[in-house]
Coordinates of C-alpha atoms in Angstrom, one line a residue:
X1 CA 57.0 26.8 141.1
X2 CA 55.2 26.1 138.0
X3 CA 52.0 26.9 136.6
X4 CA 50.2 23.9 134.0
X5 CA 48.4 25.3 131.0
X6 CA 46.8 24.1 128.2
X7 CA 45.5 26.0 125.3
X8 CA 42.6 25.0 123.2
X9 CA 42.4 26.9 119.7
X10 CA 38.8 28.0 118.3
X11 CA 37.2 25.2 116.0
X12 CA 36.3 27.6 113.1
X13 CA 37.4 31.4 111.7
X14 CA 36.2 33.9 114.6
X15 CA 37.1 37.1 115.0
X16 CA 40.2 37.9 117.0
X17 CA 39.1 37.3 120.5
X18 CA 40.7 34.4 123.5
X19 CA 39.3 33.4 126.2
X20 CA 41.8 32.8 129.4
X21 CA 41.9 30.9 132.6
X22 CA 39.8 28.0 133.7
X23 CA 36.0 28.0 131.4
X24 CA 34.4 25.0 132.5
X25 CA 33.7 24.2 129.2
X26 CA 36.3 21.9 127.3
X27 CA 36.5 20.6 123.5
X28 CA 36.2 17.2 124.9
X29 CA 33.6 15.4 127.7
X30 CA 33.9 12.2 129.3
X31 CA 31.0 9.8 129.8
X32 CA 32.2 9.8 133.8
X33 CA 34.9 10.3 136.0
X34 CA 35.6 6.2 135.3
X35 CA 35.6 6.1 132.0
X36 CA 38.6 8.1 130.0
X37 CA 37.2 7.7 126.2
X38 CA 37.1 11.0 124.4
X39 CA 33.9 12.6 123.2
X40 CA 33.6 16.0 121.1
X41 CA 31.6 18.7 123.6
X42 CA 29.6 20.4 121.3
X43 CA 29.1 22.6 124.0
X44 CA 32.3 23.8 124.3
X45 CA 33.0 27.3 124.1
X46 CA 36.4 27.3 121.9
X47 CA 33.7 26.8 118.6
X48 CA 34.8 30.4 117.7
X49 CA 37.6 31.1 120.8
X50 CA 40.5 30.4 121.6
X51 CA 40.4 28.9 125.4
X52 CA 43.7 28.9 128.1
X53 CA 43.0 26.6 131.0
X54 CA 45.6 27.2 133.9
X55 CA 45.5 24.8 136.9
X56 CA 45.1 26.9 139.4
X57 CA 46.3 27.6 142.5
X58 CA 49.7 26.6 142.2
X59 CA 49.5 23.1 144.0
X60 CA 46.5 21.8 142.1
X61 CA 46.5 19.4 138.9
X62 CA 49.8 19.9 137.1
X63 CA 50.6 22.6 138.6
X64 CA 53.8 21.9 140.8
X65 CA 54.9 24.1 144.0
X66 CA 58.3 22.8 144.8
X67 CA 57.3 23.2 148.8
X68 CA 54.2 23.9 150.6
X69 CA 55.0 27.5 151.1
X70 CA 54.7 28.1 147.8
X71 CA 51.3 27.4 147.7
X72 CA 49.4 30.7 147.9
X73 CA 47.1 31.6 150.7
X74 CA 45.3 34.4 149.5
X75 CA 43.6 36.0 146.4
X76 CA 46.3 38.6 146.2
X77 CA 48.8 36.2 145.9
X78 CA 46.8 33.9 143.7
X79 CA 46.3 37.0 141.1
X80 CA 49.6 37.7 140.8
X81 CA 50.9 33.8 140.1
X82 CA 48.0 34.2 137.3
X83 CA 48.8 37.5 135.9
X84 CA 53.2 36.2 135.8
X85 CA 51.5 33.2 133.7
X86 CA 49.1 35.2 131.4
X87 CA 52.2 37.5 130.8
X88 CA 54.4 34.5 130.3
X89 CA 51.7 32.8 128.2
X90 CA 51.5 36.1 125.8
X91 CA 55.7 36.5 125.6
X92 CA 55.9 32.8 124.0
X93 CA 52.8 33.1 122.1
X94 CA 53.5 36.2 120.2
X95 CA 50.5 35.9 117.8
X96 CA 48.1 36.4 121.0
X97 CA 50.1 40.3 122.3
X98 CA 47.3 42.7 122.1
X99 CA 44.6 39.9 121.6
X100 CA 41.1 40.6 123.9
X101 CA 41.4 38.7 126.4
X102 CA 38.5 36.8 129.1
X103 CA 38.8 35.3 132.4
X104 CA 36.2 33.3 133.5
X105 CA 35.5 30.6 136.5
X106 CA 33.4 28.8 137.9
X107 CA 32.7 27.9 141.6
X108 CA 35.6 28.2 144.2
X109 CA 37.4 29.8 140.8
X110 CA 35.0 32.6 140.9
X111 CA 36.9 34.4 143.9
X112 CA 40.2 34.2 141.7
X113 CA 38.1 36.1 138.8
X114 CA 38.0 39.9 140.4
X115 CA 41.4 38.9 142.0
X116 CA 43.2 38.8 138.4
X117 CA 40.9 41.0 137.0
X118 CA 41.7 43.7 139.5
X119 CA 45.4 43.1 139.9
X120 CA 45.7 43.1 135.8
X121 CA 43.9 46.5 135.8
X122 CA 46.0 47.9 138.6
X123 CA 49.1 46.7 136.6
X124 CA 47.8 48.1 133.4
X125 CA 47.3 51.1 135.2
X126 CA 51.4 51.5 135.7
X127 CA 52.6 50.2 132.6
X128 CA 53.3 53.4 129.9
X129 CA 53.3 51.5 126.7
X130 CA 50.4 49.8 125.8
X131 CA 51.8 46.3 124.1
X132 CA 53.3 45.9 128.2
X133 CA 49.5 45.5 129.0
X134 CA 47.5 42.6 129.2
X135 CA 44.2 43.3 127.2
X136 CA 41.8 42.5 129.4
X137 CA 38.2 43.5 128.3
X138 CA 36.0 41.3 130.4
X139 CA 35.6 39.3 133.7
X140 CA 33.0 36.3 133.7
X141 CA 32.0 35.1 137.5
X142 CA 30.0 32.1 137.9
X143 CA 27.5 30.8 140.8
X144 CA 30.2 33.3 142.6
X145 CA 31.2 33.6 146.4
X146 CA 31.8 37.4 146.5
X147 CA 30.7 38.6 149.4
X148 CA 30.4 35.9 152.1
X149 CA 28.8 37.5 154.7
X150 CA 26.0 38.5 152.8
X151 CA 25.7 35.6 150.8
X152 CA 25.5 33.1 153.9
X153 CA 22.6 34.8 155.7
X154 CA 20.4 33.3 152.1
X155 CA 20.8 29.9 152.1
X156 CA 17.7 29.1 154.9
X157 CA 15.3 31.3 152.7
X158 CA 16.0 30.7 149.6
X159 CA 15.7 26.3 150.6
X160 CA 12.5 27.4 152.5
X161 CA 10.8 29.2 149.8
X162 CA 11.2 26.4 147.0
X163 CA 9.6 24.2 149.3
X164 CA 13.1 22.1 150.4
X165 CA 13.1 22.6 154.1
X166 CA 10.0 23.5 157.0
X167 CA 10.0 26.6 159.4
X168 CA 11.6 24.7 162.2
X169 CA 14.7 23.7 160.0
X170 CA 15.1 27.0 158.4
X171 CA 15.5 28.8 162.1
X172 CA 18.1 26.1 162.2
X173 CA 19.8 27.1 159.2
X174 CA 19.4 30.4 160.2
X175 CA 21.0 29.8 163.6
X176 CA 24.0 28.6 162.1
X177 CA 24.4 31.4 159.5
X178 CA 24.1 34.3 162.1
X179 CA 27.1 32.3 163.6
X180 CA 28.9 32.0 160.5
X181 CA 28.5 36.0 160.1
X182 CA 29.2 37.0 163.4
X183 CA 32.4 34.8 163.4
X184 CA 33.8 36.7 159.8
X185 CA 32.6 39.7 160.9
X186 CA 35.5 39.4 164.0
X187 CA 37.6 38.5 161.9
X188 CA 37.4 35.0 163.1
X189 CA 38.0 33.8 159.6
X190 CA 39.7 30.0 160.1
X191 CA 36.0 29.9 162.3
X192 CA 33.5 31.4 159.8
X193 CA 34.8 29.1 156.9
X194 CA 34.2 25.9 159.4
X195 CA 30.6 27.7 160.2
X196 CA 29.7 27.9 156.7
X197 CA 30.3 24.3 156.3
X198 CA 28.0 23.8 158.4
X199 CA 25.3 25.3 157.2
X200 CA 25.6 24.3 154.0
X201 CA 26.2 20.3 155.1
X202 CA 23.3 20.7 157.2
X203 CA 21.3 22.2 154.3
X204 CA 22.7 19.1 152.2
X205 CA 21.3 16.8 155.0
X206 CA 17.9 18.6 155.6
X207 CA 17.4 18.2 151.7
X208 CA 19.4 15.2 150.2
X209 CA 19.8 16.7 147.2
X210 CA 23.1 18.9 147.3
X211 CA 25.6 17.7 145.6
X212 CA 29.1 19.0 147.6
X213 CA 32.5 19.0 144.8
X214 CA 35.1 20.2 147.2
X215 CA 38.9 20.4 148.2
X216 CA 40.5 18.2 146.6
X217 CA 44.2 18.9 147.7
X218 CA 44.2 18.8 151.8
X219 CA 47.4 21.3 151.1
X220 CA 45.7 23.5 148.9
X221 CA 42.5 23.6 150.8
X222 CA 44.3 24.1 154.4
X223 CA 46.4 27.0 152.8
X224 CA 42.9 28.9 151.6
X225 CA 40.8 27.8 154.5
X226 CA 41.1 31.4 155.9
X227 CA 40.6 33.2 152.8
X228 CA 36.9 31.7 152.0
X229 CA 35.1 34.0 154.1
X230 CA 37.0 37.2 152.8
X231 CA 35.2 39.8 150.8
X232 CA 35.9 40.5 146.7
X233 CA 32.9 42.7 146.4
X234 CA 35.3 45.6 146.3
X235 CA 37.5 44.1 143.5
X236 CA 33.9 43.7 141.4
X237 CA 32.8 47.5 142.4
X238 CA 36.7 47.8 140.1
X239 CA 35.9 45.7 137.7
X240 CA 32.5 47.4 136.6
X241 CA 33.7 50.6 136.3
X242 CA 36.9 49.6 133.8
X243 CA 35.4 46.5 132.0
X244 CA 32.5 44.5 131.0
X245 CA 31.7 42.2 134.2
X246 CA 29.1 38.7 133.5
X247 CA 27.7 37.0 136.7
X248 CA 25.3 34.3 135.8
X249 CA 23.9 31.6 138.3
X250 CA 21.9 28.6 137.7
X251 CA 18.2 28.6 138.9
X252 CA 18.5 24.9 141.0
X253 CA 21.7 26.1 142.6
X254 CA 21.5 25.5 146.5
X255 CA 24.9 26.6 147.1
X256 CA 25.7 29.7 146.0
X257 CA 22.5 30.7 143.6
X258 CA 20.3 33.6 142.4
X259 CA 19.5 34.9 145.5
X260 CA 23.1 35.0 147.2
X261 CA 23.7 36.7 144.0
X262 CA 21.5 39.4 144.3
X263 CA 22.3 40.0 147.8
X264 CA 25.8 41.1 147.8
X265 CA 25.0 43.0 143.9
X266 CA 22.4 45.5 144.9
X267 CA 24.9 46.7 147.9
X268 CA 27.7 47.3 144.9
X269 CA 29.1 50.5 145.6
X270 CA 29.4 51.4 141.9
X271 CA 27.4 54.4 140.4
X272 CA 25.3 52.6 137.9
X273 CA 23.7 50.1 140.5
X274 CA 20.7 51.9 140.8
X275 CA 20.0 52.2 137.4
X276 CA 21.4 48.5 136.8
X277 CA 18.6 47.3 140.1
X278 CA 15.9 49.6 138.1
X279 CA 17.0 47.4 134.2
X280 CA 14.2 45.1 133.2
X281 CA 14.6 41.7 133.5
X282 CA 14.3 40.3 129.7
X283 CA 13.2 36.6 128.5
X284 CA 16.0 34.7 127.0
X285 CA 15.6 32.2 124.3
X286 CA 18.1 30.0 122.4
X287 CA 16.4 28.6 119.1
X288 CA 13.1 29.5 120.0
X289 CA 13.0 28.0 123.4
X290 CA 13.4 29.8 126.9
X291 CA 16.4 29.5 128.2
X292 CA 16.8 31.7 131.0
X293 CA 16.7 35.8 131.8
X294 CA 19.0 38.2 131.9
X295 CA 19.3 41.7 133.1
X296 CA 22.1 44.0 131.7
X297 CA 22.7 48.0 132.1
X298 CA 26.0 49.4 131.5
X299 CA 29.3 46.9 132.5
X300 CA 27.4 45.1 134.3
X301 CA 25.4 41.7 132.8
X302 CA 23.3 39.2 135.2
X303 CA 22.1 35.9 133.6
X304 CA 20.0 32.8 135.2
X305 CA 20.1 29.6 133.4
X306 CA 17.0 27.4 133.9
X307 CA 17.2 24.0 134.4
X308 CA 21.1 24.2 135.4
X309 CA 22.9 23.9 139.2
X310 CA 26.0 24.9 140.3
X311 CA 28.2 23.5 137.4
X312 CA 25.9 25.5 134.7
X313 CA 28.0 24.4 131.8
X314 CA 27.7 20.7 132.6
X315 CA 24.4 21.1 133.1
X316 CA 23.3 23.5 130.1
X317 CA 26.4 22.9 128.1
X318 CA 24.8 24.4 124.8
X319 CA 22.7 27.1 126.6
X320 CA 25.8 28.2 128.3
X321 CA 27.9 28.4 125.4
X322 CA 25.4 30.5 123.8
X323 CA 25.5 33.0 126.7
X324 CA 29.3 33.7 126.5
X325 CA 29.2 33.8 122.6
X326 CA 26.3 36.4 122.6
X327 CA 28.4 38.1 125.1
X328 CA 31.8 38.2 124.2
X329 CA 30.4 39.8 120.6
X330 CA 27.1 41.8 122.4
X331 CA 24.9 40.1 120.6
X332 CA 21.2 39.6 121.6
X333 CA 20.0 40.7 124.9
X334 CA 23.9 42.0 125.9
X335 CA 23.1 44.4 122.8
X336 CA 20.4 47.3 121.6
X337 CA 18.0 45.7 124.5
X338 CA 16.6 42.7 122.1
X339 CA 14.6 39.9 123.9
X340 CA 15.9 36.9 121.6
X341 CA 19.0 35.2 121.7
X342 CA 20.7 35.5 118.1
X343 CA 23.5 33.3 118.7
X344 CA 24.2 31.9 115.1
X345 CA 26.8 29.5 116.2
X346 CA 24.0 27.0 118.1
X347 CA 22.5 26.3 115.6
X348 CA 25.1 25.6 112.8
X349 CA 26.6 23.1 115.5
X350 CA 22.5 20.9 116.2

């Protein structure tokens, strides 16, 4: 069993903060998935971090499982392969043993995000002396599949509102969801991951604009095929009470957006939701120009991205970076409840 890493230093003198486990946000882009010359990202978000990618789960990319039972088949067990590699990571790399550390994802990733965030903070909870830890001080979850159930029942409004589907095919979307809920809801959960695929590939043909990146390792995605439907929201309720949690969406995203968002956050059982559901939503700019909104009140940080889908860095590569600098250092909006973005970083790098 082995888990692939890479690490990506910071480009310039930062202050003493990495970022761990897969950003979607590299040093280097290429032109497409045909082409395999090397171009400097400039939206990349190692300009003042230090970046870890992990391919992950064990099974994917470079990262070898020896048989196909050791390919996880849960979030549980996917946490603690990532937490074994963080703590590996940190052993060899001495220089990086107390160091904040990040973990961020992005799309199926997100349900990994609470999973090692959780199981790091349960760990940290057991462990007496405090250079055993790993320094986790924040959990980023993009476009994030958190709470299933919830989420699914939004995909027929949200299309219909925007003006993407009629009434007749959103009580046909709606149809299928209630199926895809009452299927998880029994437990069904091999059935209610098949369900949502079908809502969201009838959504795709009802539209003809989705866009569908998916399993790319028939092992991989057979082993998790179960798990999709399962619940996290309880691993984020965790997470927002011990650390600094950032959800952000992209406004065009059809698949798991702003409004799938919302519905699982405001039924957080944390006891700052109310006052987080009551925080004004503020305008966000980069350099002048809107950008997005965000809405912040204690842990807990919610951003929307204009102009960006469900892969928001490759979309809004320099707005994005922006976000997670701002962020990581609570700067701007994610400090003293300032409307403008004062990321310095964006514009030294235009």
């Amino acid at each position: 069993m082995h888990l692939f890493h890479s690490l990506k230093k910071l480009s310039r003198p930062s202050p003493a903060t990495s970022l761990s486990i897969p950003p979607p946000t590299p040093p280097f882009s290429t032109p497409s998935p045909w082409h395999v010359s090397l171009k400097p990202n400039r939206g990349s978000w190692n300009q003042i971090f230090g970046l870890l990618f992990l391919d992950n789960p064990i099974g994917v990319g470079f990262s070898i499982a020896s048989t196909p039972e050791e390919i996880p088949r849960n979030q549980k067990d996917v946490a603690k392969h990532l937490y074994i590699a963080i703590k590996q990571f940190i052993k060899i790399n001495a220089s990086f043993k107390g160091r904040p550390i990040y973990i961020i994802g992005e799309s199926y990733v997100r349900k990994y995000m609470p999973a090692i965030g959780y199981h790091a903070l349960k760990k940290n909870g057991k462990l007496r002396h405090v250079h055993s830890k790993v320094n986790l001080v924040g959990v980023v979850i993009g476009n994030g599949l958190t709470d299933p159930v919830s989420q699914v029942a939004t995909h027929a409004a949200n299309a219909y509102y925007i003006g993407l589907i009629n009434d007749k095919q959103k009580r046909q979307l709606e149809s299928l969801q209630a199926k895809a809920i009452s299927l998880a809801k029994k437990g069904y959960w091999s059935e209610a991951t098949n369900a949502r695929s079908e809502v969201l590939n009838t959504l795709k043909n009802m539209t003809g604009m989705a866009t569908s990146y998916n399993i790319r390792s028939k092992l991989v995605g057979e082993a998790l095929h179960e798990n999709l439907m399962k619940s996290v929201k309880y691993m984020v309720e965790f997470l927002v009470k011990n650390t600094k949690v950032l959800l952000y969406e992209g406004q065009l995203d059809l698949r798991v957006g702003i409004v799938s968002t919302e519905a699982w956050v405001k039924r957080m059982n944390w006891e700052g939701i109310d006052k987080f559901l009551e925080a004004d939503r503020k305008v966000w700019r980069v350099n002048s120009e809107l950008a997005g909104y965000v809405q912040k009140w204690g842990n807990l940080s919610h951003v929307v991205l204009l102009g960006a889908g469900h892969l928001v860095p490759h979309d809004q590569p320099l707005n994005s970076q922006a976000m997670i600098e701002d962020w990581v250092l609570e700067k701007g909006l994610f400090a003293n409840d300032q409307i403008e973005n004062l990321s310095t970083n964006l514009a030294n790098i235009l």
